[in-house]
C-alpha positions as a printed NumPy array, in Angstrom:
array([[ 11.736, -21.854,  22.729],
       [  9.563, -21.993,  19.703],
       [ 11.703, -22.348,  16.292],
       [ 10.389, -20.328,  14.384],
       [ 11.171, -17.264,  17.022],
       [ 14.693, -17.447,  15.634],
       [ 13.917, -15.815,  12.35 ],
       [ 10.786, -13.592,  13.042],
       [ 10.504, -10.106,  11.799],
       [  7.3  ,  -8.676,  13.237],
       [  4.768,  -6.411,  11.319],
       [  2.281,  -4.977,  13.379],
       [ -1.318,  -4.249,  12.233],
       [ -4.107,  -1.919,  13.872],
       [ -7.476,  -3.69 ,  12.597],
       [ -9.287,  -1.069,  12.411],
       [ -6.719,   1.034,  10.27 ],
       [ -5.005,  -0.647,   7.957],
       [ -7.469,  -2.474,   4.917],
       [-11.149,  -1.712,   4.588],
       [-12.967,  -4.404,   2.19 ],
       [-16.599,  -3.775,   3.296],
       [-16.675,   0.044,   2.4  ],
       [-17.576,   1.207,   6.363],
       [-14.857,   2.941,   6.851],
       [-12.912,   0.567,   9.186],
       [-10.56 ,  -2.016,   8.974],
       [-11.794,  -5.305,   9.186],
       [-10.178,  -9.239,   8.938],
       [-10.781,  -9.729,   5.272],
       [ -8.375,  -6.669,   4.733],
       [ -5.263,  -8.12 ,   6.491],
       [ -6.454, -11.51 ,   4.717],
       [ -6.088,  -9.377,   1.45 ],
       [ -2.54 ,  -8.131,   2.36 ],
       [ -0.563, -11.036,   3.743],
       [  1.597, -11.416,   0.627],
       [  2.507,  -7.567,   0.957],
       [  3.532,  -8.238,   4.814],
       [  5.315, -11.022,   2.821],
       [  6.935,  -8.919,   0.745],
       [  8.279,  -6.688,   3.308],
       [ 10.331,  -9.726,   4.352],
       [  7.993, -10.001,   7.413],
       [  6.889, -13.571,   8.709],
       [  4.602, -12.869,  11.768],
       [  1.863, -10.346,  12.743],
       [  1.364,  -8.781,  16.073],
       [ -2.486,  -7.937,  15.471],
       [ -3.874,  -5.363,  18.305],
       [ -7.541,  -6.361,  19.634],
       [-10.225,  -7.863,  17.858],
       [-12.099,  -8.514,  20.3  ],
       [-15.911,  -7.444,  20.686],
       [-15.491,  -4.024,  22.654],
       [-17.824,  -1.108,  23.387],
       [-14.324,   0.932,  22.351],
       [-13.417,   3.116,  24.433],
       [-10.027,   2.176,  24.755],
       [-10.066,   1.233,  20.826],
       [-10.227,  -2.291,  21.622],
       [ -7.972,  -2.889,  24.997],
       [-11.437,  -2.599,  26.843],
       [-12.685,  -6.469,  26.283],
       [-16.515,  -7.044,  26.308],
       [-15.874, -10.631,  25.421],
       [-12.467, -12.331,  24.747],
       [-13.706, -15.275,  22.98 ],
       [-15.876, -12.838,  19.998],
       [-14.256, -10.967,  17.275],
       [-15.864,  -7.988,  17.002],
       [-18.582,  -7.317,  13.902],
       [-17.023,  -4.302,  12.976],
       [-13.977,  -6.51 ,  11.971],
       [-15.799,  -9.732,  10.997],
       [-16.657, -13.043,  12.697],
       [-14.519, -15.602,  14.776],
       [-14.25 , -17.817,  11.346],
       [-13.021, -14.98 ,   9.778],
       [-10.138, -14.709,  12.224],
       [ -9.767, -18.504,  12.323],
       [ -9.486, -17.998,   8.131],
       [ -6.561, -15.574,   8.742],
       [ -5.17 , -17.576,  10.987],
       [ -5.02 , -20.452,   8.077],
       [ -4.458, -18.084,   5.247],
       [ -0.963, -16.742,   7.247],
       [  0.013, -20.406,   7.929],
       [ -0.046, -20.988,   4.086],
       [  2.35 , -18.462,   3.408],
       [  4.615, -19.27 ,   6.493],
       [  2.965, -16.23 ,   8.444],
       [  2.093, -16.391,  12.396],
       [ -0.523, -14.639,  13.768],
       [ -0.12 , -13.072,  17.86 ],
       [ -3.308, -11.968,  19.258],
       [ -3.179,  -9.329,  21.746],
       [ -4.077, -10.429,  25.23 ],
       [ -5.515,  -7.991,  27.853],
       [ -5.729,  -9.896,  30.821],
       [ -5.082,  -7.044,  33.88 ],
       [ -9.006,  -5.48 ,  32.835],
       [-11.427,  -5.615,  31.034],
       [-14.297,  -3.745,  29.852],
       [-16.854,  -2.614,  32.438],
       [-19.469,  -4.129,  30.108],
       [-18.153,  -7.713,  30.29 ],
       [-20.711, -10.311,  31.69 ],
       [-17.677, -10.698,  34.419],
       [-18.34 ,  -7.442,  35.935],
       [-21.845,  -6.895,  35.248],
       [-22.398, -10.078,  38.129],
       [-19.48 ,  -8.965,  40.229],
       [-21.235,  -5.646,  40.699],
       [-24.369,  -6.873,  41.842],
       [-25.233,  -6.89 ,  45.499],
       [-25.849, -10.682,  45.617],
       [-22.559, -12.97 ,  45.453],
       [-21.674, -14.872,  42.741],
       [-18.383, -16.845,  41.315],
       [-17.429, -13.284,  39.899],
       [-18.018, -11.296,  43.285],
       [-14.203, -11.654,  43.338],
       [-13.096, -11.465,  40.05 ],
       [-12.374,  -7.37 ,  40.411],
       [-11.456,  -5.564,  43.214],
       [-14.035,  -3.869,  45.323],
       [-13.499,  -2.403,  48.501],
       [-15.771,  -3.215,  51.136],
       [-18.105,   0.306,  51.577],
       [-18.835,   2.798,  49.1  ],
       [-17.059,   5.13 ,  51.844],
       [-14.234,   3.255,  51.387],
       [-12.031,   4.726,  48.212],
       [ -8.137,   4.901,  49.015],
       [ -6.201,   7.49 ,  47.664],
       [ -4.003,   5.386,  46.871],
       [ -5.351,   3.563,  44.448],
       [ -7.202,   4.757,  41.051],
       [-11.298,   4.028,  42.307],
       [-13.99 ,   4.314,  40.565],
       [-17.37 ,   5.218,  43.227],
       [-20.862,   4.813,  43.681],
       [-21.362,   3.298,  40.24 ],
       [-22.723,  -0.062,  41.207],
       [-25.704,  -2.059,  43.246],
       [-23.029,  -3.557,  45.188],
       [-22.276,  -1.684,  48.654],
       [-18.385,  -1.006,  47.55 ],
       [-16.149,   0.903,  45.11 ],
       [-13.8  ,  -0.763,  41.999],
       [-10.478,  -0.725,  40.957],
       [-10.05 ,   0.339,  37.677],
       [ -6.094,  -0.128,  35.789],
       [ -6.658,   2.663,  33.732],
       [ -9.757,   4.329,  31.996],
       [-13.017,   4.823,  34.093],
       [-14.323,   1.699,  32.114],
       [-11.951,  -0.656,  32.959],
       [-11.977,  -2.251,  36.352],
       [ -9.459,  -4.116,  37.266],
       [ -9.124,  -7.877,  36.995],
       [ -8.408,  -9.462,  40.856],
       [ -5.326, -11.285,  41.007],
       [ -4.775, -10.691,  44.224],
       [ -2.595,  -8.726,  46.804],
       [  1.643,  -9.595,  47.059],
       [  1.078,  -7.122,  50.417],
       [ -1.883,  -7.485,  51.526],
       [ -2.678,  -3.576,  52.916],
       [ -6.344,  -3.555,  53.506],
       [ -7.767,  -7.411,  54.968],
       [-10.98 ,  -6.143,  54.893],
       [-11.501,  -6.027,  50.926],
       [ -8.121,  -7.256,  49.504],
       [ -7.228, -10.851,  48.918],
       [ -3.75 , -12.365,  48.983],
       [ -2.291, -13.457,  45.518],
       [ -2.78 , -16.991,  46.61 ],
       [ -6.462, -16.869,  47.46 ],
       [ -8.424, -19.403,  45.406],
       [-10.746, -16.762,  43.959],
       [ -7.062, -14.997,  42.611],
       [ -6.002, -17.71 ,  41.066],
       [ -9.62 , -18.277,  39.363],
       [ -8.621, -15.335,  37.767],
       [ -5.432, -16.345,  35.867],
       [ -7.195, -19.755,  34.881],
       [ -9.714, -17.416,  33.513],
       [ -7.   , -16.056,  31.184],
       [ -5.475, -19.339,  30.538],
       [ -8.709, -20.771,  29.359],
       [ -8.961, -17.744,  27.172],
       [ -5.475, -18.807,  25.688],
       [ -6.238, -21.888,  24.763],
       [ -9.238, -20.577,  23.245],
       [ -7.7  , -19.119,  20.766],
       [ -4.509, -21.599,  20.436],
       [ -6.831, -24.284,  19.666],
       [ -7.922, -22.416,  16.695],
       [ -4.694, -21.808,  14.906],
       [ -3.288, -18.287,  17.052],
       [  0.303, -18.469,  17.427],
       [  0.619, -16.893,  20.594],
       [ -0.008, -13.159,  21.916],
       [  1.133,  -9.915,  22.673],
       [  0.531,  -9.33 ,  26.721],
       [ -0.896,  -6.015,  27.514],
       [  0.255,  -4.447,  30.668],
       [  2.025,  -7.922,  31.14 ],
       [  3.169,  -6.443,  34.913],
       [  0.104,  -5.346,  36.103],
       [ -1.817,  -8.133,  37.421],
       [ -1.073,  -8.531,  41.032],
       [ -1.369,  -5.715,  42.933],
       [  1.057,  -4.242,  45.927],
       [  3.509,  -6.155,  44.059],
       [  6.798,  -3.927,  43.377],
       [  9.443,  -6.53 ,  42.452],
       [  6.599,  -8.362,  40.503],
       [  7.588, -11.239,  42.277],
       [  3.835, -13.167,  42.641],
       [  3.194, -11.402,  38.889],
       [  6.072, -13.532,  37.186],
       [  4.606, -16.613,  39.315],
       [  1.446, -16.211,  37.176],
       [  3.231, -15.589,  33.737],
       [  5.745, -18.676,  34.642],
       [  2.231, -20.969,  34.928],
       [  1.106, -19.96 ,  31.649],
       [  4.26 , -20.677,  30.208],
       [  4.343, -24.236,  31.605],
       [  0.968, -24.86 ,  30.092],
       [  2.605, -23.568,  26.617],
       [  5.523, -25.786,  26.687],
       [  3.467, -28.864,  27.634],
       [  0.515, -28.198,  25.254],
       [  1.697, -25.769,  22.962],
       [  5.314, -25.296,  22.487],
       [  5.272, -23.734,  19.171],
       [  3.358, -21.143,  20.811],
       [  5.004, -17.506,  21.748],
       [  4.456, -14.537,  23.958],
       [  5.806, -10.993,  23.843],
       [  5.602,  -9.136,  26.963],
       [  4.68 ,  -5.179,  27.36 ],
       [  6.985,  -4.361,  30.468],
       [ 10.383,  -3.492,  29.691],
       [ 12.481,  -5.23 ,  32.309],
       [ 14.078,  -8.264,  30.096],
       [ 15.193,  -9.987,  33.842],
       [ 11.545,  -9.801,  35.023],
       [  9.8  , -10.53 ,  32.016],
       [ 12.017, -13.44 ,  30.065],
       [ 14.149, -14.569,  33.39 ],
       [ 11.771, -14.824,  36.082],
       [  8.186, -14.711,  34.276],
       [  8.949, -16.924,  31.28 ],
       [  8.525, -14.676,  28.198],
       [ 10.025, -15.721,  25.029],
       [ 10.302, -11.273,  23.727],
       [ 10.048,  -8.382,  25.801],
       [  9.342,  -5.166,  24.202],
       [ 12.111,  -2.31 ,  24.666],
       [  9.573,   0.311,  25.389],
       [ 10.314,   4.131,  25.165],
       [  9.717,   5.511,  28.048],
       [ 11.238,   8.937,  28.439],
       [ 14.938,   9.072,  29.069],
       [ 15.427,   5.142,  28.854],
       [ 17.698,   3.398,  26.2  ],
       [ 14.791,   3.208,  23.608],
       [ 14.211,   6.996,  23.448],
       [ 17.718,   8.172,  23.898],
       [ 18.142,   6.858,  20.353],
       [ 15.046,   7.796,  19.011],
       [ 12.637,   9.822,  20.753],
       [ 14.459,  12.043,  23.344],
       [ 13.865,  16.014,  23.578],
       [ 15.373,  17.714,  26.638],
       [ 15.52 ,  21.337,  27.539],
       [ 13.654,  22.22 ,  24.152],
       [ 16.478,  20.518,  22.117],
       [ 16.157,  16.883,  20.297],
       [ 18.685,  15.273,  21.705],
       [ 17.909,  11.547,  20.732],
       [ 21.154,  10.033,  19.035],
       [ 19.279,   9.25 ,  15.481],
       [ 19.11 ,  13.365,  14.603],
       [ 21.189,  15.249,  12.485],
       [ 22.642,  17.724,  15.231],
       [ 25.066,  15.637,  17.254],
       [ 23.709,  15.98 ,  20.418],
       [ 22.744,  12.317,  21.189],
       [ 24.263,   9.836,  23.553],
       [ 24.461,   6.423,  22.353],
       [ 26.103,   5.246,  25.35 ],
       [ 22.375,   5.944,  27.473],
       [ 21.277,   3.282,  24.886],
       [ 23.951,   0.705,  25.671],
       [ 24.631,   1.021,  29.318],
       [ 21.226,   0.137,  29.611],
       [ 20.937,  -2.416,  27.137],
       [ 24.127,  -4.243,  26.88 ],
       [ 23.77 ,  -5.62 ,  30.492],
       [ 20.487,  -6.661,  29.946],
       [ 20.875,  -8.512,  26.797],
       [ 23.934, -10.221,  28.105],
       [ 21.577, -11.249,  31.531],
       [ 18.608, -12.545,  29.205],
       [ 20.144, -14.011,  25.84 ],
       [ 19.951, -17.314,  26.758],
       [ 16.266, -17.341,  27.499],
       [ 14.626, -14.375,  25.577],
       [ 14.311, -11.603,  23.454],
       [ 14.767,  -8.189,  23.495],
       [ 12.228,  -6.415,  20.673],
       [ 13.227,  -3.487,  19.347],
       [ 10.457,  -1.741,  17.44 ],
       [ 10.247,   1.331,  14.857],
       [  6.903,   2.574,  16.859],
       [  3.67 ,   1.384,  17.857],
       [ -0.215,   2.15 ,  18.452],
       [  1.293,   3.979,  21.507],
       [  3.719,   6.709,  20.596],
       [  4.312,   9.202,  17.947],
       [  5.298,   7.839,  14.706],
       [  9.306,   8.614,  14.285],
       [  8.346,  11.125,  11.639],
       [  7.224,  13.488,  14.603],
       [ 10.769,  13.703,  15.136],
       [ 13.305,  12.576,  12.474],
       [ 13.94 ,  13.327,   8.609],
       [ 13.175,  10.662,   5.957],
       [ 17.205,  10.105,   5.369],
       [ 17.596,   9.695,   9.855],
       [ 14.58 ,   7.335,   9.684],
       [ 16.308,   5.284,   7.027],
       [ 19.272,   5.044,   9.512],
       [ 17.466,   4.545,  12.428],
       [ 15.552,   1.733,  11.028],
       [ 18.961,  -0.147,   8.809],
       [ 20.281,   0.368,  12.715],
       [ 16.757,  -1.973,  14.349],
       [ 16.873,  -4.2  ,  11.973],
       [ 20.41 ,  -5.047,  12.376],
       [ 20.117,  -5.595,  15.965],
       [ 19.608,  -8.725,  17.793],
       [ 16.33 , -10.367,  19.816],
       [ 13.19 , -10.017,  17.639],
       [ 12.084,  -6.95 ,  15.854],
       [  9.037,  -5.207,  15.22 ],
       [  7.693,  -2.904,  11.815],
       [  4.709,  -1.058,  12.877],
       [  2.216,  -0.713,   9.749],
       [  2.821,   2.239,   7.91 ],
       [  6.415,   3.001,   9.182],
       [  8.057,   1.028,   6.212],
       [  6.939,   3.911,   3.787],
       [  7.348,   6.991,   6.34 ],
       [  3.654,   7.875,   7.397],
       [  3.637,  10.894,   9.223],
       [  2.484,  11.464,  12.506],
       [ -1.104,  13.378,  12.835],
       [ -1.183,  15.172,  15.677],
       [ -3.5  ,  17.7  ,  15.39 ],
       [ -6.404,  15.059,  15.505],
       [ -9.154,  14.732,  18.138],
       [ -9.041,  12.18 ,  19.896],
       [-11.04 ,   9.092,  18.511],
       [-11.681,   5.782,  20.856],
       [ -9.641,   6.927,  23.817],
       [ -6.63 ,   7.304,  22.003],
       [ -6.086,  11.159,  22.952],
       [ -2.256,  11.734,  21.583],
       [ -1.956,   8.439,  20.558],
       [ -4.53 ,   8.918,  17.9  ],
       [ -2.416,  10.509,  15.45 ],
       [ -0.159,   7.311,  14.882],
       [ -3.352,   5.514,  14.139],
       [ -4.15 ,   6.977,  10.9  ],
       [ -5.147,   4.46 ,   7.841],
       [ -2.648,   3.309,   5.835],
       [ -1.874,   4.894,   3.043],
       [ -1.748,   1.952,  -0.08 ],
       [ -2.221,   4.03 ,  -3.554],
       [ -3.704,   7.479,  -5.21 ],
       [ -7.132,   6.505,  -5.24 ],
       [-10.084,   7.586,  -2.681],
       [ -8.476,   7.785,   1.074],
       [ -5.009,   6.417,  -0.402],
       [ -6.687,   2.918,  -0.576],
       [ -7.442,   2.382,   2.68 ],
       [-11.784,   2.502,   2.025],
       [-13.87 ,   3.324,  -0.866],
       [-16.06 ,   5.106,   2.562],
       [-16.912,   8.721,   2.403],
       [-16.111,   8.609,   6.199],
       [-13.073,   6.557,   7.172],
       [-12.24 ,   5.53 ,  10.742],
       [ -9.551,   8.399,  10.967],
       [ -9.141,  10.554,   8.469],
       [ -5.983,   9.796,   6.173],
       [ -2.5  ,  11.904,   5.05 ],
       [ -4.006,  14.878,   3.034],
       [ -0.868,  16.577,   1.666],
       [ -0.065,  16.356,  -1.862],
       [  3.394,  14.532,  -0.887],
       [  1.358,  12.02 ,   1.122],
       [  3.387,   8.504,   1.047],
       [  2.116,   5.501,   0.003],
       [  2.86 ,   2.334,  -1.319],
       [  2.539,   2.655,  -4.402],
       [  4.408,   6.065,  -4.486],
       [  7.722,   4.756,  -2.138],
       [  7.633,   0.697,  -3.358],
       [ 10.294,   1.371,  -6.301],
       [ 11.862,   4.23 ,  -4.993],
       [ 15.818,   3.828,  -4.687],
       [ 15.657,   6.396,  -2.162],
       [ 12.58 ,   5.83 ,   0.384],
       [ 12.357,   4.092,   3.792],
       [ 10.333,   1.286,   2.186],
       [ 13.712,   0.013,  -0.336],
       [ 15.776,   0.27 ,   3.086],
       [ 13.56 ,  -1.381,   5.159],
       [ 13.079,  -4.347,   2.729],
       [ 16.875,  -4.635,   1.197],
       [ 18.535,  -5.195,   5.262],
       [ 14.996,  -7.469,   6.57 ],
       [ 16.493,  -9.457,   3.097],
       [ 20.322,  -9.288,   4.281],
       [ 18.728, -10.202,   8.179],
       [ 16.806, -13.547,   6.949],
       [ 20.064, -14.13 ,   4.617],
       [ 22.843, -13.735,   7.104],
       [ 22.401, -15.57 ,  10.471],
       [ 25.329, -13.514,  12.169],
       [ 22.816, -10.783,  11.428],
       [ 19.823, -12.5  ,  12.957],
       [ 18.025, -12.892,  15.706],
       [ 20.478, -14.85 ,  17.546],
       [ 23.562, -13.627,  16.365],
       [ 26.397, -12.419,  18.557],
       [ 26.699,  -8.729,  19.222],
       [ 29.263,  -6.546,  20.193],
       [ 29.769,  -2.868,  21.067],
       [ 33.057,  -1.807,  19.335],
       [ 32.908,   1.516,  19.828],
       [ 29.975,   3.605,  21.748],
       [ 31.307,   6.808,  23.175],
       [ 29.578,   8.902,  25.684],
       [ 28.121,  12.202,  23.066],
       [ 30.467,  11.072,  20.347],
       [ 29.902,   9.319,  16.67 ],
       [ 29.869,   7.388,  15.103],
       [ 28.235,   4.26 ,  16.908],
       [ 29.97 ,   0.912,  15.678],
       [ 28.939,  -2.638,  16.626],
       [ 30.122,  -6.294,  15.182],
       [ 27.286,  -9.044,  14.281],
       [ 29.508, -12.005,  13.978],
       [ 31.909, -11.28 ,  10.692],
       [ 29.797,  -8.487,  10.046],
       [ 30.689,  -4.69 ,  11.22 ],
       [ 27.639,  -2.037,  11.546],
       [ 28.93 ,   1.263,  11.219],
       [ 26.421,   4.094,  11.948],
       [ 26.665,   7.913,  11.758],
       [ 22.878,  10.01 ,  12.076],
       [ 24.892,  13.128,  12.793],
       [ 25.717,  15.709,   9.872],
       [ 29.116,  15.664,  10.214],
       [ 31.864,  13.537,   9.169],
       [ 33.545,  11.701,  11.964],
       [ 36.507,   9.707,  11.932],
       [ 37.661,   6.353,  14.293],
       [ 40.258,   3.724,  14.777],
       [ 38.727,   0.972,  12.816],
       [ 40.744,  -2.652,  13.751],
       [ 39.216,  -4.817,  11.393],
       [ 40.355,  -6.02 ,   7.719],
       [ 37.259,  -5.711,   5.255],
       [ 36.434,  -8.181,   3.065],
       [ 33.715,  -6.583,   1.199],
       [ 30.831,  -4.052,   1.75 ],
       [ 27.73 ,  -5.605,   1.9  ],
       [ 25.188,  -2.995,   2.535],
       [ 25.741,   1.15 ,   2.283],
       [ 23.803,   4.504,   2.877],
       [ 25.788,   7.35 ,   2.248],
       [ 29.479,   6.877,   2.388],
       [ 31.779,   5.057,   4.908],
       [ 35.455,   4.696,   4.34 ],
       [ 37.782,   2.58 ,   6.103],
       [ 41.426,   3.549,   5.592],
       [ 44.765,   3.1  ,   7.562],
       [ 43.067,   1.793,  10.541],
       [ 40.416,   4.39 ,  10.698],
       [ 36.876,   4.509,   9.501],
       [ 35.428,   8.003,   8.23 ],
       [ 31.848,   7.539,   8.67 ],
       [ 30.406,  10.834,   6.672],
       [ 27.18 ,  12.582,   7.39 ],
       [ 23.929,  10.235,   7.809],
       [ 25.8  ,   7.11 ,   6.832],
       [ 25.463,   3.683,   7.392],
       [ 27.315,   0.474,   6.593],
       [ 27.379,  -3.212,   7.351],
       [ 30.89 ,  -4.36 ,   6.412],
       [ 32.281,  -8.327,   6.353],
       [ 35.506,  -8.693,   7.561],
       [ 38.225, -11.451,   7.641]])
């Protein structure tokens, strides 16, 4: 396990959003170069930095043309080799993001595996073996190519499928077992393009669609095998390198295929978004909203187990979004958000600050869709730095999206000193979490009390005791524990004659004997 995995606090950046030096209107390398010592400042030690990779776009970057190019819109590979050293220097690491179950339908891979006349990359994607041939079953794409067969594609039309093979082998005729030689070309391919990039500084990567490579594979039994090569070849030649997983199954992804952090994804009705992100019946019943209708124990009947299951090998990331979801201003107040996110960051495994969340951008829905992002679009918005032209994000008249344009739009410059905003909470516990190791990554954690529709929800870091209440009323619990001093507050929490009276929106992290 790398070393430094023990005290990581994420921040994740979308290039082509977040700090435009070159005045086109999009993001680029020498922007993120520009802010490191603010990602500093937040008390944030590694980047998670989403593609920036040459791409045609049209999945904003998770359709590769070339995984070994930055793309010009962001700069050159020595400008990404610069960040890399520039984040060293101020004890930052850098993950990539890895997309290695497609890739764009424009990479050189799939122009030759599309021809009619066989190459080393005839196999490299999945083609059945007639142009007749297109299984309902699986997403096809038809009558696109020279080549006398139909692709596989993972997701978008422009991204076919990268052949790992078959864990049930359904159709002889066209599919190959997982263990065919041309399969495992595949995931050499990948590991070649990880060492690309490790040999010139990355720290490791994010893994898109981490469970998607082998095909017919339900337990993701053959999957993990791949993920558990890769990370032999880390610990042997680069064992300061990590890898976060996008699956959400800690067992799978950190027991059986090797991850260091899996992502707790919200997907609807799962732990993640019963605390966060969970409407029902026309009602937000998420447990981080002011009307008392969550369930915190949906959140830790789910999670408890599988923390206890993958503690000794992994993490489990919590995150406050991502590129992916609405931001949690879609569906919380500033003073729940502050809650919610005191609440992550006191958590254990390693967490993750998407850009922009730390000061409360909202989410934009009522954009058009821009680069295949179609909902997702309006969590991709520039960030928002100062008052100047497009919050000082670009100096453009056109930016890549367009930016907040309410008069009460936050930025920086606006929440950064004050006592109040998301930005002072978010910065005073990441402080307390680097300071306090019982609050840490690897500190012990303990439900002490988590009842099914009730508040508050109370759980004990080492000597420390988190007491949370997003509801608007004032609930009161036995409370065992003899305080030694209050080392973090929102709101008030009182702990009297056994009991603790955690009031409306309130948050505490007591030390006790």
């Amino acid at each position: 396990m790398p070393q430094w995995l023990s005290d990581a606090v994420f921040y994740e950046i979308y290039p082509q959003s977040f700090n435009d030096t070159n005045g086109d209107g999009i993001g680029d390398i020498q922007g993120i170069i520009e802010k490191l010592d603010y990602v500093k400042g937040l008390g944030c030690n590694a980047i998670w930095l989403n593609p920036v990779y040459d791409s045609p776009f049209m999945d904003a970057g998770y359709d590769v043309r070339d995984y070994k190019k930055v793309a010009p819109r962001y700069g050159t590979n020595e400008d990404l080799v610069r960040l890399f050293d520039e984040a060293h220097k101020k004890g930052i690491k850098i993950l990539l993001d890895l997309v290695p179950g497609h890739t764009s339908d424009q990479h050189p891979w799939f122009l030759e595996s599309k021809k009619a006349k066989e190459s080393e990359y005839t196999n490299r994607y999945i083609f059945t073996k007639s142009v007749w041939d297109a299984p309902p079953e699986y997403r096809m794409m038809c009558g696109l190519c020279e080549r006398d067969g139909n692709y596989m594609v993972n997701y978008f039309s422009s991204q076919p499928a990268l052949n790992y093979g078959f864990y049930e082998v359904t159709h002889p005729e066209w599919q190959l077992p997982y263990d065919h030689p041309d399969a495992l070309a595949t995931a050499e391919a990948i590991k070649d393009v990880m060492r690309f990039w490790l040999d010139k500084g990355a720290d490791g990567f994010r893994v898109d669609m981490a469970d998607s490579l082998v095909k017919n594979d339900d337990e993701k039994i053959a999957t993990a095998k791949i993920w558990r090569g890769v990370r032999e070849m880390l610990d042997k030649d680069y064992p300061e390198a990590a890898m976060v997983s996008e699956w959400c199954n800690p067992e799978r992804a950190i027991n059986n295929a090797g991850f260091h952090m899996d992502f707790y994804l919200d997907h609807y009705g799962n732990g993640y978004s019963r605390l966060f992100r969970y409407e029902k019946d026309g009602e937000n019943k998420a447990f981080f909203h002011k009307n008392g209708k969550g369930d915190i124990t949906a959140t830790m009947d789910e999670y408890v187990p599988n923390y206890e299951k993958t503690k000794a090998n992994g993490y489990i990331s919590f995150m406050t979004n991502n590129h992916d979801m609405p931001r949690m201003t879609h569906y919380a107040d500033k003073e729940t958000i502050r809650l919610a996110f005191a609440t992550l960051f006191t958590l254990p495994g390693v967490p993750f600050l998407y850009y922009g969340d730390e000061i409360g951008m909202r989410y934009q829905g009522d954009l058009v869709s821009k680069e295949g992002g179609y909902s997702r679009t309006g969590s991709r918005t520039p960030m928002q730095w100062n008052s100047e032209k497009n919050l000082g994000f670009s100096t453009a008249d056109e930016c890549y999206l367009p930016v907040d344009k309410n008069a009460d739009a936050p930025t920086v410059e606006n929440q950064k000193n004050d006592p109040d905003s998301i930005y002072k909470v978010v910065t005073d516990v990441i402080a307390l979490r680097h300071n306090n190791k019982d609050l840490g990554n690897d500190g012990d954690f303990e439900v002490v009390y988590a009842e099914k529709e009730k508040y508050p929800f109370i759980y004990k870091r080492g000597k420390f005791v988190v007491v949370v209440n997003p509801s608007a009323n004032d609930e009161t619990v036995p409370f065992d524990f003899d305080v030694a001093s209050t080392l973090y507050q929102i709101g008030k929490t009182e702990v009297k004659d056994n009991k603790v009276t955690a009031y409306g929106s309130s948050f505490a992290i007591f030390e006790v004997k």
